[in-house]
Short mmCIF file of C-alpha atoms and ligand atoms in Angstrom, two decimals:
data_model
loop_
_atom_site.label_atom_id
_atom_site.label_comp_id
_atom_site.label_asym_id
_atom_site.label_seq_id
_atom_site.Cartn_x
_atom_site.Cartn_y
_atom_site.Cartn_z
CA MET A 1 141.80 53.67 -4.84
CA ALA A 2 143.88 52.93 -1.75
CA ALA A 3 142.13 50.74 0.79
CA THR A 4 143.20 53.27 3.44
CA LEU A 5 140.56 55.77 2.28
CA LYS A 6 137.60 53.39 2.35
CA GLY A 7 135.17 54.00 5.20
CA ARG A 8 137.15 57.03 6.46
CA SER A 9 135.72 60.37 7.47
CA PHE A 10 137.26 63.52 5.97
CA LEU A 11 137.41 66.01 8.82
CA LYS A 12 140.79 67.77 8.56
CA LEU A 13 143.94 67.41 6.46
CA LEU A 14 146.07 66.57 9.52
CA ASP A 15 144.38 63.13 9.48
CA PHE A 16 145.63 62.26 5.97
CA THR A 17 149.04 61.34 4.57
CA PRO A 18 150.55 63.20 1.61
CA ASP A 19 149.95 60.13 -0.58
CA GLU A 20 146.28 59.99 0.42
CA ILE A 21 145.81 63.70 -0.39
CA ARG A 22 147.57 63.26 -3.75
CA GLU A 23 145.36 60.24 -4.42
CA LEU A 24 142.20 62.28 -3.80
CA LEU A 25 143.49 64.95 -6.20
CA ALA A 26 144.24 62.35 -8.88
CA LEU A 27 140.76 60.88 -8.42
CA ALA A 28 139.22 64.37 -8.68
CA ALA A 29 141.07 65.01 -11.96
CA ASP A 30 139.88 61.64 -13.29
CA LEU A 31 136.26 62.25 -12.26
CA LYS A 32 136.40 65.73 -13.81
CA ALA A 33 137.69 64.36 -17.12
CA LYS A 34 135.00 61.66 -17.10
CA LYS A 35 132.23 64.17 -16.44
CA LYS A 36 133.48 66.38 -19.30
CA ALA A 37 133.53 63.30 -21.55
CA GLY A 38 129.98 62.37 -20.56
CA VAL A 39 131.09 59.17 -18.80
CA ARG A 40 128.86 58.24 -15.84
CA GLU A 41 130.12 55.45 -13.57
CA ARG A 42 127.57 55.83 -10.75
CA LYS A 43 130.12 54.97 -8.08
CA LEU A 44 127.69 55.94 -5.31
CA ASP A 45 124.73 54.11 -6.84
CA GLY A 46 121.85 53.71 -4.40
CA ARG A 47 123.56 55.55 -1.54
CA ASN A 48 121.70 58.07 0.62
CA ILE A 49 123.68 61.12 1.72
CA ALA A 50 122.70 63.59 4.48
CA LEU A 51 123.77 67.21 3.93
CA LEU A 52 123.67 68.88 7.34
CA PHE A 53 124.10 72.67 7.31
CA GLU A 54 124.24 75.03 10.33
CA LYS A 55 125.57 77.82 8.09
CA PRO A 56 124.57 79.00 4.61
CA SER A 57 126.44 77.82 1.54
CA THR A 58 126.36 78.09 -2.23
CA ARG A 59 129.41 76.17 -3.50
CA THR A 60 129.67 73.46 -0.86
CA ARG A 61 125.98 72.65 -0.82
CA CYS A 62 125.72 72.61 -4.62
CA ALA A 63 128.94 70.60 -5.03
CA PHE A 64 127.78 67.87 -2.63
CA THR A 65 124.33 67.82 -4.21
CA VAL A 66 125.48 67.62 -7.83
CA ALA A 67 128.27 65.16 -6.98
CA CYS A 68 125.72 62.84 -5.35
CA ILE A 69 123.38 62.99 -8.33
CA ASP A 70 126.22 62.53 -10.85
CA GLU A 71 127.27 59.34 -9.06
CA GLY A 72 123.79 57.90 -8.54
CA ALA A 73 123.28 58.83 -4.88
CA HIS A 74 120.35 60.61 -3.25
CA PRO A 75 121.27 63.86 -1.39
CA GLU A 76 119.00 65.04 1.44
CA TYR A 77 119.48 68.64 2.61
CA LEU A 78 118.94 69.07 6.36
CA GLY A 79 119.07 72.75 7.34
CA LYS A 80 119.71 73.92 10.89
CA SER A 81 116.03 74.61 11.52
CA ASP A 82 114.72 71.48 9.78
CA ILE A 83 115.75 68.86 12.34
CA GLN A 84 116.13 68.50 16.14
CA PHE A 85 119.95 68.71 15.91
CA GLY A 86 121.48 70.63 18.81
CA LYS A 87 118.13 71.80 20.17
CA LYS A 88 116.09 68.80 21.36
CA GLU A 89 118.70 66.15 20.53
CA THR A 90 122.43 65.85 21.18
CA VAL A 91 124.97 65.67 18.38
CA ALA A 92 125.83 62.08 19.38
CA ASP A 93 122.18 60.96 19.25
CA THR A 94 121.61 62.71 15.92
CA ALA A 95 124.75 61.02 14.56
CA ARG A 96 123.50 57.56 15.58
CA VAL A 97 120.10 58.14 14.00
CA LEU A 98 121.48 59.55 10.74
CA GLY A 99 124.04 56.74 10.59
CA ARG A 100 121.24 54.13 10.66
CA MET A 101 119.51 55.74 7.68
CA PHE A 102 122.24 57.36 5.58
CA ASP A 103 125.44 55.99 4.04
CA GLY A 104 127.40 59.24 4.49
CA ILE A 105 126.97 62.61 6.20
CA GLU A 106 128.25 66.03 5.21
CA PHE A 107 128.39 68.66 7.96
CA ARG A 108 128.92 72.43 7.74
CA GLY A 109 128.81 74.44 10.93
CA PHE A 110 130.50 76.29 13.70
CA ALA A 111 132.41 74.23 16.32
CA HIS A 112 134.85 71.73 14.82
CA GLN A 113 134.12 69.36 17.72
CA THR A 114 130.61 68.88 16.31
CA VAL A 115 131.90 67.20 13.16
CA GLU A 116 134.34 65.10 15.20
CA THR A 117 131.45 63.92 17.40
CA LEU A 118 129.30 63.14 14.37
CA ALA A 119 132.14 61.00 12.97
CA GLU A 120 132.69 59.27 16.30
CA TYR A 121 129.07 58.15 16.63
CA ALA A 122 127.61 57.89 13.11
CA GLY A 123 129.26 54.66 11.99
CA VAL A 124 129.40 55.99 8.40
CA PRO A 125 131.84 58.43 6.74
CA VAL A 126 131.38 62.07 7.77
CA TRP A 127 132.76 64.87 5.58
CA ASN A 128 133.62 68.36 6.82
CA GLY A 129 132.01 70.99 4.62
CA LEU A 130 133.55 73.78 6.79
CA THR A 131 133.90 74.38 10.51
CA ASP A 132 135.32 77.33 12.41
CA ASP A 133 138.77 75.68 12.35
CA TRP A 134 139.06 73.83 9.03
CA HIS A 135 137.84 73.86 5.42
CA PRO A 136 139.55 70.75 3.98
CA THR A 137 137.42 70.22 0.86
CA GLN A 138 138.15 73.83 -0.12
CA PHE A 139 141.88 73.08 0.01
CA LEU A 140 141.52 70.19 -2.44
CA ALA A 141 139.80 72.48 -4.96
CA ASP A 142 142.46 75.17 -4.42
CA VAL A 143 145.39 72.93 -5.19
CA LEU A 144 143.63 71.05 -7.99
CA THR A 145 143.33 74.49 -9.64
CA MET A 146 147.06 75.11 -9.11
CA ARG A 147 147.91 71.63 -10.42
CA GLU A 148 145.92 72.32 -13.58
CA GLU A 149 147.82 75.60 -14.03
CA PHE A 150 151.36 74.60 -13.07
CA GLY A 151 151.58 70.78 -12.94
CA ASP A 152 153.43 69.17 -10.04
CA LEU A 153 152.48 70.91 -6.80
CA ALA A 154 155.67 70.19 -4.88
CA GLY A 155 157.79 73.34 -4.82
CA GLN A 156 154.94 75.70 -5.81
CA THR A 157 154.51 78.83 -3.67
CA LEU A 158 151.11 79.97 -2.45
CA ALA A 159 150.76 83.30 -0.62
CA TYR A 160 147.57 83.66 1.41
CA VAL A 161 146.94 87.34 2.18
CA GLY A 162 144.39 88.29 4.85
CA ASP A 163 143.07 86.85 8.13
CA GLY A 164 145.72 84.26 9.01
CA ARG A 165 143.64 82.62 11.73
CA ASN A 166 140.62 81.40 9.79
CA ASN A 167 139.65 77.95 8.55
CA VAL A 168 140.94 78.55 5.02
CA ALA A 169 144.36 79.76 6.21
CA ASN A 170 144.62 76.83 8.63
CA SER A 171 143.81 74.32 5.90
CA LEU A 172 146.19 75.91 3.38
CA MET A 173 149.07 75.80 5.88
CA VAL A 174 148.60 72.13 6.68
CA GLY A 175 147.74 70.99 3.16
CA CYS A 176 150.61 72.84 1.47
CA ALA A 177 153.08 71.44 4.00
CA LYS A 178 151.80 67.90 3.36
CA LEU A 179 152.29 68.34 -0.39
CA GLY A 180 155.79 69.85 -0.19
CA MET A 181 154.58 73.31 -1.17
CA HIS A 182 155.78 76.68 0.12
CA CYS A 183 153.02 78.50 1.99
CA ARG A 184 153.17 82.15 3.05
CA ILE A 185 150.63 83.56 5.48
CA VAL A 186 150.63 87.33 4.99
CA SER A 187 148.67 88.99 7.79
CA PRO A 188 148.90 91.79 10.33
CA ASP A 189 150.50 90.69 13.63
CA THR A 190 147.11 90.53 15.37
CA LEU A 191 145.82 87.97 12.85
CA HIS A 192 148.79 85.61 12.69
CA PRO A 193 148.00 81.89 13.02
CA GLU A 194 148.12 80.02 16.34
CA HIS A 195 151.66 79.17 17.52
CA ASP A 196 150.89 75.48 18.08
CA LEU A 197 149.56 75.09 14.56
CA VAL A 198 152.56 76.90 13.08
CA ALA A 199 154.88 74.55 14.99
CA ALA A 200 152.97 71.47 13.77
CA VAL A 201 153.02 72.72 10.17
CA GLU A 202 156.76 73.46 10.32
CA GLU A 203 157.37 69.90 11.48
CA ILE A 204 155.33 68.49 8.57
CA ALA A 205 157.06 70.80 6.07
CA ALA A 206 160.48 69.70 7.31
CA SER A 207 159.62 66.12 6.29
CA THR A 208 158.20 66.96 2.83
CA GLY A 209 160.50 69.70 1.51
CA GLY A 210 157.81 72.34 1.93
CA SER A 211 158.02 75.49 4.01
CA LEU A 212 155.91 77.97 5.95
CA VAL A 213 156.55 81.69 6.30
CA VAL A 214 154.28 83.85 8.48
CA THR A 215 154.86 87.54 7.87
CA SER A 216 153.22 90.93 8.19
CA SER A 217 155.16 92.20 5.19
CA VAL A 218 153.25 92.05 1.92
CA ASP A 219 156.43 92.53 -0.12
CA GLU A 220 158.18 89.65 1.63
CA GLY A 221 155.10 87.43 1.54
CA VAL A 222 154.18 87.67 -2.12
CA ALA A 223 157.71 87.72 -3.65
CA GLY A 224 157.99 84.77 -6.03
CA ALA A 225 154.44 83.52 -5.37
CA ASP A 226 152.81 81.30 -8.00
CA ALA A 227 149.38 82.01 -6.50
CA ILE A 228 148.03 84.84 -4.36
CA TYR A 229 145.00 83.76 -2.37
CA ALA A 230 142.37 85.89 -0.61
CA ASP A 231 139.36 85.22 1.60
CA VAL A 232 136.77 87.57 3.09
CA TRP A 233 138.09 89.69 5.96
CA ALA A 234 135.41 88.55 8.44
CA SER A 235 134.20 84.95 8.41
CA MET A 236 130.64 83.74 9.03
CA GLY A 237 129.79 84.59 12.65
CA GLU A 238 132.29 87.49 12.80
CA GLU A 239 130.00 90.19 11.38
CA ASP A 240 130.54 92.42 14.44
CA LEU A 241 134.27 92.55 13.58
CA ILE A 242 133.83 93.97 10.08
CA ALA A 243 134.66 97.60 10.96
CA ASP A 244 137.82 96.54 12.80
CA ARG A 245 138.89 94.23 9.96
CA ILE A 246 138.45 97.00 7.37
CA ARG A 247 140.96 99.06 9.37
CA THR A 248 143.37 96.19 10.03
CA LEU A 249 143.29 94.45 6.68
CA GLY A 250 142.95 97.49 4.37
CA PRO A 251 146.69 97.40 3.53
CA TYR A 252 146.34 93.71 2.62
CA LYS A 253 143.78 94.20 -0.15
CA ILE A 254 144.84 92.35 -3.31
CA THR A 255 145.67 94.93 -5.97
CA GLU A 256 147.08 94.80 -9.49
CA LYS A 257 150.27 96.30 -8.01
CA MET A 258 150.47 93.43 -5.50
CA MET A 259 149.93 90.85 -8.26
CA SER A 260 152.81 92.29 -10.27
CA SER A 261 155.08 92.54 -7.22
CA THR A 262 155.48 88.74 -7.15
CA GLY A 263 158.02 89.18 -9.94
CA LYS A 264 156.33 86.36 -11.89
CA SER A 265 154.12 87.11 -14.90
CA GLY A 266 152.24 83.83 -14.46
CA THR A 267 151.02 84.37 -10.89
CA ILE A 268 147.36 83.44 -10.55
CA PHE A 269 144.73 84.86 -8.21
CA LEU A 270 142.62 82.48 -6.10
CA HIS A 271 139.69 83.12 -3.77
CA CYS A 272 137.46 80.56 -2.02
CA LEU A 273 134.40 82.81 -2.63
CA PRO A 274 132.07 84.47 -1.95
CA ALA A 275 134.18 87.60 -2.53
CA PHE A 276 133.75 91.31 -1.97
CA HIS A 277 135.30 92.72 -5.13
CA ASN A 278 132.87 95.54 -5.95
CA LEU A 279 129.99 97.37 -4.27
CA ASP A 280 127.23 95.24 -5.76
CA THR A 281 126.28 93.12 -2.74
CA GLU A 282 124.06 94.05 0.19
CA VAL A 283 126.93 93.60 2.66
CA SER A 284 129.31 95.73 0.55
CA LYS A 285 126.77 98.55 0.46
CA GLN A 286 126.28 98.39 4.24
CA ASN A 287 130.03 98.27 4.93
CA PRO A 288 131.89 100.66 2.63
CA GLY A 289 135.54 99.65 2.54
CA ILE A 290 135.00 95.93 2.86
CA GLN A 291 136.80 94.75 -0.25
CA GLU A 292 139.59 92.18 -0.04
CA VAL A 293 140.38 92.32 -3.76
CA GLU A 294 140.21 94.96 -6.48
CA ASP A 295 137.64 94.28 -9.15
CA GLU A 296 140.39 94.58 -11.78
CA VAL A 297 142.19 91.56 -10.25
CA PHE A 298 139.04 89.52 -9.61
CA GLU A 299 137.85 90.00 -13.19
CA GLY A 300 141.34 90.11 -14.70
CA PRO A 301 143.35 87.60 -16.73
CA GLN A 302 145.22 86.20 -13.73
CA SER A 303 142.02 85.25 -11.87
CA ARG A 304 141.13 81.54 -11.68
CA VAL A 305 138.35 81.90 -9.11
CA PHE A 306 135.60 80.28 -11.15
CA ASP A 307 137.80 77.33 -12.17
CA GLN A 308 138.48 76.97 -8.45
CA ALA A 309 134.74 77.12 -7.66
CA GLU A 310 134.00 74.46 -10.29
CA ASN A 311 136.71 72.29 -8.78
CA ARG A 312 134.75 72.17 -5.52
CA LEU A 313 132.42 69.78 -7.36
CA HIS A 314 135.11 67.44 -8.66
CA THR A 315 137.11 67.34 -5.42
CA ILE A 316 134.07 66.85 -3.18
CA LYS A 317 132.98 64.07 -5.50
CA ALA A 318 136.44 62.51 -5.10
CA VAL A 319 136.15 62.64 -1.31
CA MET A 320 132.79 60.86 -1.38
CA VAL A 321 133.79 58.31 -4.03
CA GLY A 322 137.19 57.70 -2.40
CA THR A 323 135.75 57.00 1.03
CA LEU A 324 132.40 55.44 0.11
CA GLY A 325 132.39 54.56 -3.60
CA ASN A 326 131.99 51.15 -5.20
N1 LIG B 1 133.90 78.52 -0.48
C1 LIG B 1 132.76 78.11 0.11
O1 LIG B 1 132.79 77.30 1.05
O2 LIG B 1 131.63 78.60 -0.46
P1 LIG B 1 130.16 78.43 0.16
O3 LIG B 1 130.17 79.12 1.51
O4 LIG B 1 129.25 79.08 -0.83
O5 LIG B 1 129.90 76.96 0.33
#
């Protein structure tokens, strides 16, 4: 493991070089193979890890928890209402207290600045489990899934279809550019990514052989794609926008027709989950029309969404082992 990763926080992909990202992916693949083979190396033996959550989570919380236990660490879940964080105590003070007791801190929440402040004051590695701006551990799982399917990531094309301004889209744009991949953001004009981020990503892509296309045209965006990627149409905290998003993003629903319009028979479907793909959830029932992907695609042979979900475990483990492991 490169010395450059040791002691680092993992807050956003912009902070990491292409080689460091590739190294985390290689470590994740190695840790995954070892877990499948029943090999336990306990690379976080005796460590105590704080899992700080302002927002709910299934995959991220479970991945951090199981990864800790697999590697011999103790995970401690600290929910928003369990501690003084942000109410009676500042983020900086909480960071300094947690840093005296824990060896690493995971944070999931709203403002990205919160995780930056935690990292500035904690004195131990801090890992971003999702903020309003970035979802970097999700990206590692996404591209590990593509690597398992297609091999070398450089030159692969990923088309993200949906809200082009959210944390998943932001992370895909930056991460794909770093790895020399071709990223398409396929969104209505009103949901295109921020200009400054697009400019920064284009500069990265120019140095790696990757590319970025932002388009409102589904046909243009998905042509030749190796993976089509969807996320929910309204992120956590945007519940009041659901009706508007159903109207705006309806034409961007992933359909079997869209999957076949890539022109490639091997195109896979990815989704960070949770997904609205049928009417079986409480939110789906309350909001008819909220459905970013047809059930036939989600459950179909091109879907890799549960491989991708499993890879959250192996990639999150790699982030912790790479930055904190023995
Ligand atoms: N993809 C993802 O972050 O899932 P959770 O919200 O369940 O953690």
